mmCIF file of C-alpha atoms in Angstrom:
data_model
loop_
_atom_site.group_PDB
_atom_site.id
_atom_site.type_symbol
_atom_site.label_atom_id
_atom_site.label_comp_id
_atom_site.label_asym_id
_atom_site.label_seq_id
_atom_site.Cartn_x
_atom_site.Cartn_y
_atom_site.Cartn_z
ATOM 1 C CA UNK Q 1 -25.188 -83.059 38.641
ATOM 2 C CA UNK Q 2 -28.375 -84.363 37.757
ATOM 3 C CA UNK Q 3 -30.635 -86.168 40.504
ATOM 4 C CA UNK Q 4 -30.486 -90.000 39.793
ATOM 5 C CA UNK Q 5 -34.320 -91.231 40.210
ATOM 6 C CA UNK Q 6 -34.628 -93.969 43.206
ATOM 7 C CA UNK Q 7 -36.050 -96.256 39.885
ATOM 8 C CA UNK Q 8 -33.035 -96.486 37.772
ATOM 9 C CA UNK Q 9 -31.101 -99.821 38.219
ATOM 10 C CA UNK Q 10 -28.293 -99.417 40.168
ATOM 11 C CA UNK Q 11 -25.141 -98.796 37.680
ATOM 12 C CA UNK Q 12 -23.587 -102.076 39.508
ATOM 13 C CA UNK Q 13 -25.321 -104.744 41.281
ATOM 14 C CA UNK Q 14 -23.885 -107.844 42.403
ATOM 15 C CA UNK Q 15 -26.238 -110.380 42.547
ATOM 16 C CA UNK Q 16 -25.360 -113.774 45.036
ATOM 17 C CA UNK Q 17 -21.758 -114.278 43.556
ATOM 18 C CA UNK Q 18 -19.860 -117.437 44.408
ATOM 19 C CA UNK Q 19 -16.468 -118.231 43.717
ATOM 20 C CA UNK Q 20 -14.176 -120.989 44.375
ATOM 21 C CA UNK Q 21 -10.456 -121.657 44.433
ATOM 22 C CA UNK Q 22 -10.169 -125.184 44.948
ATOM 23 C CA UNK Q 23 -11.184 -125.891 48.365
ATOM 24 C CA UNK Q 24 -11.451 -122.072 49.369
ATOM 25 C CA UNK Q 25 -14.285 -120.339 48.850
ATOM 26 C CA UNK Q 26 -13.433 -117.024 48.152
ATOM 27 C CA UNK Q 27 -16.773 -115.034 47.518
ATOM 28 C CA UNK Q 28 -19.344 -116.775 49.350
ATOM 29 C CA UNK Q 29 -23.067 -115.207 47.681
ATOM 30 C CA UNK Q 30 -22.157 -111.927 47.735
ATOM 31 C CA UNK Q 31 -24.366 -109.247 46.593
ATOM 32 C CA UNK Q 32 -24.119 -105.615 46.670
ATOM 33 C CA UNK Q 33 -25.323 -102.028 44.323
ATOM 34 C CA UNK Q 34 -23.662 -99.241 43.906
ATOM 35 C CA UNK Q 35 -25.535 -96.049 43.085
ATOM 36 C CA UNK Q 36 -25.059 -93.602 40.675
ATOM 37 C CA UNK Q 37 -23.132 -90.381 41.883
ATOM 38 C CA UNK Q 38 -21.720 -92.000 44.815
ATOM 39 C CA UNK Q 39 -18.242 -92.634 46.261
ATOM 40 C CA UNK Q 40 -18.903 -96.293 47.650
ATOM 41 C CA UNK Q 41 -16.114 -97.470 49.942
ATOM 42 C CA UNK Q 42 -15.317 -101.168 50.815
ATOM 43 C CA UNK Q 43 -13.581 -102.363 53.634
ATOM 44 C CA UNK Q 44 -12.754 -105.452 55.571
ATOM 45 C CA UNK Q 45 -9.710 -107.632 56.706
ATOM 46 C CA UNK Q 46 -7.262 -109.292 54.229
ATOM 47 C CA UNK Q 47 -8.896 -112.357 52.589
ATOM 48 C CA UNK Q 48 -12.566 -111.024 53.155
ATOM 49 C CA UNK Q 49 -12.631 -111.093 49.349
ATOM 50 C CA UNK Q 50 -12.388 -107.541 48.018
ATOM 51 C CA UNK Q 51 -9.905 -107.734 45.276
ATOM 52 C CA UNK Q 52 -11.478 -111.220 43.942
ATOM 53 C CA UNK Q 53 -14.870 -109.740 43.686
ATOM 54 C CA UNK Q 54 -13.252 -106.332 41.427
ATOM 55 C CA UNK Q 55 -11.664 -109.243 39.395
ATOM 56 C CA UNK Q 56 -15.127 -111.401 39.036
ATOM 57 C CA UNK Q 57 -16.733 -107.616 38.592
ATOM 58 C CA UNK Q 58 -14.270 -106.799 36.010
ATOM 59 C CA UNK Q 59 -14.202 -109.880 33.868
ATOM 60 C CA UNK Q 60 -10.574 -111.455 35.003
ATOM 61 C CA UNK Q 61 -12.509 -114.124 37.161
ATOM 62 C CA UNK Q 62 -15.916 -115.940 36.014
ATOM 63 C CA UNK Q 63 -18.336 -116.639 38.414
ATOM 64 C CA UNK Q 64 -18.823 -120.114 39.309
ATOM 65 C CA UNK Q 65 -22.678 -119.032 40.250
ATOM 66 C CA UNK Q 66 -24.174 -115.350 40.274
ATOM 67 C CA UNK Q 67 -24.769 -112.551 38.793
ATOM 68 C CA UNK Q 68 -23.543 -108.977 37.635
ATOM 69 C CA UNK Q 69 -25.251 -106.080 36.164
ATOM 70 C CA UNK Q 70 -24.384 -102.392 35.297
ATOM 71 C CA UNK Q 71 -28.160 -100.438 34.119
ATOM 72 C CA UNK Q 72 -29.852 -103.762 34.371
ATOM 73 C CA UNK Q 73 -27.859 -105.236 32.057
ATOM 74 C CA UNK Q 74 -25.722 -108.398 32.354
ATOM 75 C CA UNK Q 75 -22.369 -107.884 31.782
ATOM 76 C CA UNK Q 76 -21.103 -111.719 33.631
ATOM 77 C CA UNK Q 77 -19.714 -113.319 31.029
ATOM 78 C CA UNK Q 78 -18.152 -110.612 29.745
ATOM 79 C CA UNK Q 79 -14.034 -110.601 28.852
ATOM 80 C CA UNK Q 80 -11.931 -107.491 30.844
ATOM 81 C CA UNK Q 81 -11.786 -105.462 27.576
ATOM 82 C CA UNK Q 82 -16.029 -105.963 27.348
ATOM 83 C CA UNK Q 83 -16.506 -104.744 30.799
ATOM 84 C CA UNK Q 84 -14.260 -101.853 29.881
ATOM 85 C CA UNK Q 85 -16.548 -100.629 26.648
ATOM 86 C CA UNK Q 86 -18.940 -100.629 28.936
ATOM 87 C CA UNK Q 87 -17.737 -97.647 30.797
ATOM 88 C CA UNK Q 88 -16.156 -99.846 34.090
ATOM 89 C CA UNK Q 89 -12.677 -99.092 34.591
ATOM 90 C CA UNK Q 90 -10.385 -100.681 37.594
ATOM 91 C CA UNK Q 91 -7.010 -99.812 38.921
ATOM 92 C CA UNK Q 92 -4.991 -102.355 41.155
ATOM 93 C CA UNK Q 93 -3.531 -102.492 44.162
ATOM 94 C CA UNK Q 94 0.299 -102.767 42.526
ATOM 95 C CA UNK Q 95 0.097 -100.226 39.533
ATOM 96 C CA UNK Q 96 0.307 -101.815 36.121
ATOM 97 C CA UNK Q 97 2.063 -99.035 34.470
ATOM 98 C CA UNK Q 98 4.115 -99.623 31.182
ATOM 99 C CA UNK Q 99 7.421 -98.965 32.869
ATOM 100 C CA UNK Q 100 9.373 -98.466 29.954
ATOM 101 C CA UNK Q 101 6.981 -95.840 28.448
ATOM 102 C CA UNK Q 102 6.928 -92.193 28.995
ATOM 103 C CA UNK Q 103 4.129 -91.091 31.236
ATOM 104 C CA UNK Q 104 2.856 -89.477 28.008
ATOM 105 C CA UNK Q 105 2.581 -92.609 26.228
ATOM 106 C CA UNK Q 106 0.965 -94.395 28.947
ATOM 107 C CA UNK Q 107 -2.129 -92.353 28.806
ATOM 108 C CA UNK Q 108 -2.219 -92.262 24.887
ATOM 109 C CA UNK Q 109 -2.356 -96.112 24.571
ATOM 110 C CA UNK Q 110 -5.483 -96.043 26.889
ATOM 111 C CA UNK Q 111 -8.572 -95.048 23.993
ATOM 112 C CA UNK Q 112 -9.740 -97.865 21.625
ATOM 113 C CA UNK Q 113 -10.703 -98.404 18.322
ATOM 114 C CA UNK Q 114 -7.377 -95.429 17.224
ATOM 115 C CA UNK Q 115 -6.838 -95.302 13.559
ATOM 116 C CA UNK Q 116 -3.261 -95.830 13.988
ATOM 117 C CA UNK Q 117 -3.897 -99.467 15.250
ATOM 118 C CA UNK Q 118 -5.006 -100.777 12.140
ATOM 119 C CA UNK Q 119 -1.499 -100.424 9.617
ATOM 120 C CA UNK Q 120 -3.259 -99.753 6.593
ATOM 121 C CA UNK Q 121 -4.521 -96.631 7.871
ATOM 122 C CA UNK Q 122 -0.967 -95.647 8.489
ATOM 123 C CA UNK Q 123 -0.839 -95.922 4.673
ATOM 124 C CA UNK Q 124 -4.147 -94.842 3.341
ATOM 125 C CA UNK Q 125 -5.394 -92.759 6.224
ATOM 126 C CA UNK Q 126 -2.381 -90.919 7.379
ATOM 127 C CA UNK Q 127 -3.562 -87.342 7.903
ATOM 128 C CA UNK Q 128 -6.510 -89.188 9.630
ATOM 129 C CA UNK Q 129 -4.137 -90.939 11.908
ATOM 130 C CA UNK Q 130 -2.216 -87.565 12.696
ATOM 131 C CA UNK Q 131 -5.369 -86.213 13.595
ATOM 132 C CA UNK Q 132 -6.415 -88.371 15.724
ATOM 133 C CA UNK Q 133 -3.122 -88.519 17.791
ATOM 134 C CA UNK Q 134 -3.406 -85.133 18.153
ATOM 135 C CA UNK Q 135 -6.060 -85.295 19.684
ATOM 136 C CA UNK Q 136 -5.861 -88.103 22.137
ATOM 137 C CA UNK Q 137 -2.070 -86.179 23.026
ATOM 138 C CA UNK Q 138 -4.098 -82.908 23.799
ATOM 139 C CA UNK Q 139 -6.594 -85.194 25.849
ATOM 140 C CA UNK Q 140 -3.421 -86.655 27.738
ATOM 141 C CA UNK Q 141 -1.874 -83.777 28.680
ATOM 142 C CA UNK Q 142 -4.958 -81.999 30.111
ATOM 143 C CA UNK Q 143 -5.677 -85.169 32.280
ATOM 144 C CA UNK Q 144 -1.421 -85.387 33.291
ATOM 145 C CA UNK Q 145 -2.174 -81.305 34.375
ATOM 146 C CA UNK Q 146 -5.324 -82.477 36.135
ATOM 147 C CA UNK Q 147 -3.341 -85.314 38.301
ATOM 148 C CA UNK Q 148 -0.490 -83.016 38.829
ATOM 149 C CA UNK Q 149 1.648 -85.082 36.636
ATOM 150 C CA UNK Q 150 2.672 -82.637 34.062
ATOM 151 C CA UNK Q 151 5.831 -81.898 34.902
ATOM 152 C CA UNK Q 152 6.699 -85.913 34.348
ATOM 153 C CA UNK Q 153 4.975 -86.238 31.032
ATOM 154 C CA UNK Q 154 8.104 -87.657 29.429
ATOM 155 C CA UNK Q 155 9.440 -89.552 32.499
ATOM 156 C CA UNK Q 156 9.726 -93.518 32.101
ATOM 157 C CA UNK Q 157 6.577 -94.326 33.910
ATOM 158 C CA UNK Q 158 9.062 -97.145 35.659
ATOM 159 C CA UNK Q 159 10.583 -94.116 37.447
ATOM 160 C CA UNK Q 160 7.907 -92.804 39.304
ATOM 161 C CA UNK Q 161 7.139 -92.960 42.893
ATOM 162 C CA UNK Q 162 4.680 -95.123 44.414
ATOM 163 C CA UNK Q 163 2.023 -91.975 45.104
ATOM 164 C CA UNK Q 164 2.839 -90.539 41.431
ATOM 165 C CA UNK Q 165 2.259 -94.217 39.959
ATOM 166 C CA UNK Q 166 -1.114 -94.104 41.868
ATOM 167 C CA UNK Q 167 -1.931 -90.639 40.245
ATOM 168 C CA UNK Q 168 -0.926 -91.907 36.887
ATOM 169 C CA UNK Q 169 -3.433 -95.054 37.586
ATOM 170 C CA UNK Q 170 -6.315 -92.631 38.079
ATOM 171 C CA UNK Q 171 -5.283 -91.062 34.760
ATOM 172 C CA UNK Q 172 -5.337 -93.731 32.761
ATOM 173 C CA UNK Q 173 -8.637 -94.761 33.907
ATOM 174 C CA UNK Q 174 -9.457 -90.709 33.160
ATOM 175 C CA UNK Q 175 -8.811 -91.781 29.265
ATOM 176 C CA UNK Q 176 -11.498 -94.200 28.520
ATOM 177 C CA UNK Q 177 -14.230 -91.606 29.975
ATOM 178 C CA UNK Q 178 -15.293 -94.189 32.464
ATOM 179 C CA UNK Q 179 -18.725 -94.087 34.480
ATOM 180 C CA UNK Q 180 -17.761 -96.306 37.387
ATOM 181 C CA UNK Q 181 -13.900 -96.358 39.110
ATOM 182 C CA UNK Q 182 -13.011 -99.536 40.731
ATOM 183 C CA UNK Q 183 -10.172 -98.661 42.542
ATOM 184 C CA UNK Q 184 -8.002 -100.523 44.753
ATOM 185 C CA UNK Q 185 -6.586 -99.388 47.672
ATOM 186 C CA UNK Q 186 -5.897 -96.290 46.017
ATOM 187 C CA UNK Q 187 -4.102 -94.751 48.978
ATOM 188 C CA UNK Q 188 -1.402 -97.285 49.688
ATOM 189 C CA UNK Q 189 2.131 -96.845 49.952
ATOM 190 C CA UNK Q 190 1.199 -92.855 48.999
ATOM 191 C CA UNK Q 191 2.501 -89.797 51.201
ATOM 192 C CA UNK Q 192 -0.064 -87.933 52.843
ATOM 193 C CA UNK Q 193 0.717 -84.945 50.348
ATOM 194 C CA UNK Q 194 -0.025 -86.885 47.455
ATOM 195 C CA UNK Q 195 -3.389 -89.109 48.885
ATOM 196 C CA UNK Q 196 -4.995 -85.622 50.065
ATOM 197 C CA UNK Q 197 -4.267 -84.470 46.482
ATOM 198 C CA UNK Q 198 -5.838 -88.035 45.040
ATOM 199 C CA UNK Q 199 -8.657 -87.782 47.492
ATOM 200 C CA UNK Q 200 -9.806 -84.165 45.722
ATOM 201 C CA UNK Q 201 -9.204 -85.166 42.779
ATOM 202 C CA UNK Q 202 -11.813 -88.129 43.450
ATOM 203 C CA UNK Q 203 -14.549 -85.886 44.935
ATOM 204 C CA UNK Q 204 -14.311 -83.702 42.294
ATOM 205 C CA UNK Q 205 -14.510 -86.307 39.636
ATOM 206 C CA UNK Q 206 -17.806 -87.360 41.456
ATOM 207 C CA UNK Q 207 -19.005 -84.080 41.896
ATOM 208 C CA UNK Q 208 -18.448 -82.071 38.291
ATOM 209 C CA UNK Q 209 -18.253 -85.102 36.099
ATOM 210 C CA UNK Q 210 -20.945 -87.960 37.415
ATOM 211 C CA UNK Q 211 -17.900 -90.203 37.551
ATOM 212 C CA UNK Q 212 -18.989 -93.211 40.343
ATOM 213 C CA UNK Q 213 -16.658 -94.887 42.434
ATOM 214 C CA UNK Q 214 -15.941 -97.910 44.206
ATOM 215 C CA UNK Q 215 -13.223 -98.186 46.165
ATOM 216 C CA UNK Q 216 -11.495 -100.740 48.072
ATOM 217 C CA UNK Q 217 -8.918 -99.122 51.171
ATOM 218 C CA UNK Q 218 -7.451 -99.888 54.250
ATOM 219 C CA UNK Q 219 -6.798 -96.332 55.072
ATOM 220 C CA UNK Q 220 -9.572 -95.752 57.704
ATOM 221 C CA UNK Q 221 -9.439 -91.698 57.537
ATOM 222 C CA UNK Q 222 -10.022 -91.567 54.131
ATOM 223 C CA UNK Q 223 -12.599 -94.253 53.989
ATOM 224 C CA UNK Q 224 -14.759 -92.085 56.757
ATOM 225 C CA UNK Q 225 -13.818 -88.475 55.181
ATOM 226 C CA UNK Q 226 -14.103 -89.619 51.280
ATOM 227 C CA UNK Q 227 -17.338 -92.290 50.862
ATOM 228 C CA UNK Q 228 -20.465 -92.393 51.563
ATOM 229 C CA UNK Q 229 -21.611 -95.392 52.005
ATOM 230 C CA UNK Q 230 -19.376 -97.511 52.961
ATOM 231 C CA UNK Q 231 -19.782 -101.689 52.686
ATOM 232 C CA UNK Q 232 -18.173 -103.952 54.932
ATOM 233 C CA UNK Q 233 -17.006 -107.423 53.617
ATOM 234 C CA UNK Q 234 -16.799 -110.269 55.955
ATOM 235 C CA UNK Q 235 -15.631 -113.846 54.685
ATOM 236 C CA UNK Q 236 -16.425 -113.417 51.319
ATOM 237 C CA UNK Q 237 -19.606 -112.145 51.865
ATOM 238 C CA UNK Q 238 -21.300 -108.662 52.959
ATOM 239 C CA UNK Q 239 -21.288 -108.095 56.499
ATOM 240 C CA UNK Q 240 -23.207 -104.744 56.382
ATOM 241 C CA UNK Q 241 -23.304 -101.387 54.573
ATOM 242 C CA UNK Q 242 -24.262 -97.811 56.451
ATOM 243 C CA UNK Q 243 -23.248 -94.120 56.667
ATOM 244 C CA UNK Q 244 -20.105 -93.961 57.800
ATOM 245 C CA UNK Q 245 -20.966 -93.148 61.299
ATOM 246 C CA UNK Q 246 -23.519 -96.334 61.418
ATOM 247 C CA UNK Q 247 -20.095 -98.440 60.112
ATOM 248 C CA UNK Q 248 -18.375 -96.621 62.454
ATOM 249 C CA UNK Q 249 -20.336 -97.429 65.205
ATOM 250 C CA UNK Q 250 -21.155 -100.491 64.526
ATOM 251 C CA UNK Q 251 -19.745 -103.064 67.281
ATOM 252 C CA UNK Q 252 -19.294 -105.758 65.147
ATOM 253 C CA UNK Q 253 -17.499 -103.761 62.575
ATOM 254 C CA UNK Q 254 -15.460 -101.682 65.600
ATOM 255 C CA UNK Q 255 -14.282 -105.064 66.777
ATOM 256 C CA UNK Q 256 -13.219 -106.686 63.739
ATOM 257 C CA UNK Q 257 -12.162 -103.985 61.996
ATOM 258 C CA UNK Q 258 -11.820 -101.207 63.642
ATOM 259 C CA UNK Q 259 -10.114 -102.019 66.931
ATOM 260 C CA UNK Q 260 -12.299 -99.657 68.328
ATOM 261 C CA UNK Q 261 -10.524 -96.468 67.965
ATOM 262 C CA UNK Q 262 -13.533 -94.773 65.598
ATOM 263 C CA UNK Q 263 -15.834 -95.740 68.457
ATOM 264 C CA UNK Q 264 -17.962 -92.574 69.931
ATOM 265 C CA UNK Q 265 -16.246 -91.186 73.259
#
């Protein structure tokens, strides 16, 4: 993988965000970057704001003040499916899969702008339309063998358990050809099988395709083994962000987060 030069904007910064629910201020002027090439974790207690910021990152939340960028440019006011062209794609913490779709079909609604969309093609471009499924079905099934998910191709997505939906999340996002992976809590409610399997997958997304992630988890081990570095949230705001062992060592973090059992011996 190419060497990202320490002068290239950041391909996300997060520049004082605020947001407010009412009385509750969820995001309280947050800002972060993520780097290029990196696995980025982010970790803190329920309600420290993790999720909301991926939503006001993502374009499902506005800002009420602040800033976000990808390359330097900004992408705030941006709708979901703007943020998405852009090469940001996000997974959630309760898969959003089409239940009542094949596994197959999931992954082939995922690319844009397809012929087939627009019904006049169907009648004036069909042997462009064929083509083009084709394609995106070949595309499919090469990411569905990558995930380990090829077997279920023609499964109703609905069917699947929670570690396979979380597999089929990651391929969907695999579809659009995304730069940067927000994903959330990734490893949760998954079998240790199935989130070492995820967890490779991940690094090797990173490491042969460029592919940057950002990841929110609760899931200490993989947190410590998978990202580097890792960003603590605190309150809606960034408490710190370190090498794992710095985060790991950290009192503060040890003793809100933590509970000291990643302390040294």
């Amino acid at each position: 993988m190419t060497e990202i030069s320490a002068t290239e904007p950041p391909v996300l910064e997060v520049r004082d965000l605020v947001k407010d629910f009412g009385g509750l201020r969820a995001i309280d002027h947050c800002s972060l970057s993520v780097q290029e090439g990196k696995i980025t974790g982010l970790i803190g207690p329920n309600g420290a704001g993790k999720t909301t910021l991926f939503n006001l990152i993502t374009g499902y939340f506005t800002p009420d003040s602040g800033r976000v960028f990808t390359d330097g440019a900004d992408i705030t006011s941006l709708p979901p499916h703007g943020v998405f062209r852009r090469g940001i794609c996000r997974t959630f913490q309760i898969p959003r899969e089409h239940g009542t779709m094949s596994v197959l079909e999931n992954l082939m609604l995922v690319p844009p702008d397809q012929l087939g969309e627009q019904f006049w093609n169907c009648w004036l471009r069909p042997g462009a339309v064929r083509a083009q499924e084709r394609e995106i079905r070949a595309k499919a099934l090469e990411v569905l063998d990558f995930v380990n998910l090829t077997h279920l191709a023609h499964e109703y997505a609905g069917r699947l358990s929670g570690g396979q939906k979380k597999l089929l999340e990651l391929a969907r996002t695999l579809m659009a050809e995304p730069r940067l992976v927000l994903l959330d809590e990734p490893a949760a409610g998954v079998n240790r099988t199935l989130m070492k399997k995820l967890s490779e997958n991940i690094e090797y997304l990173r490491r042969e395709r460029g592919i940057t992630f950002l990841l929110i988890e609760h899931d200490m081990d993989l947190v410590m083994d998978l990202c580097d570095p890792v960003i603590v949230m605190s309150e809606g705001r960034r408490l710190m962000e370190g090498h794992p062992d710095e985060v790991r060592n950290d009192p503060t973090v040890l003793e809100a987060y933590l509970g000291g059992q990643y302390g040294a011996a």
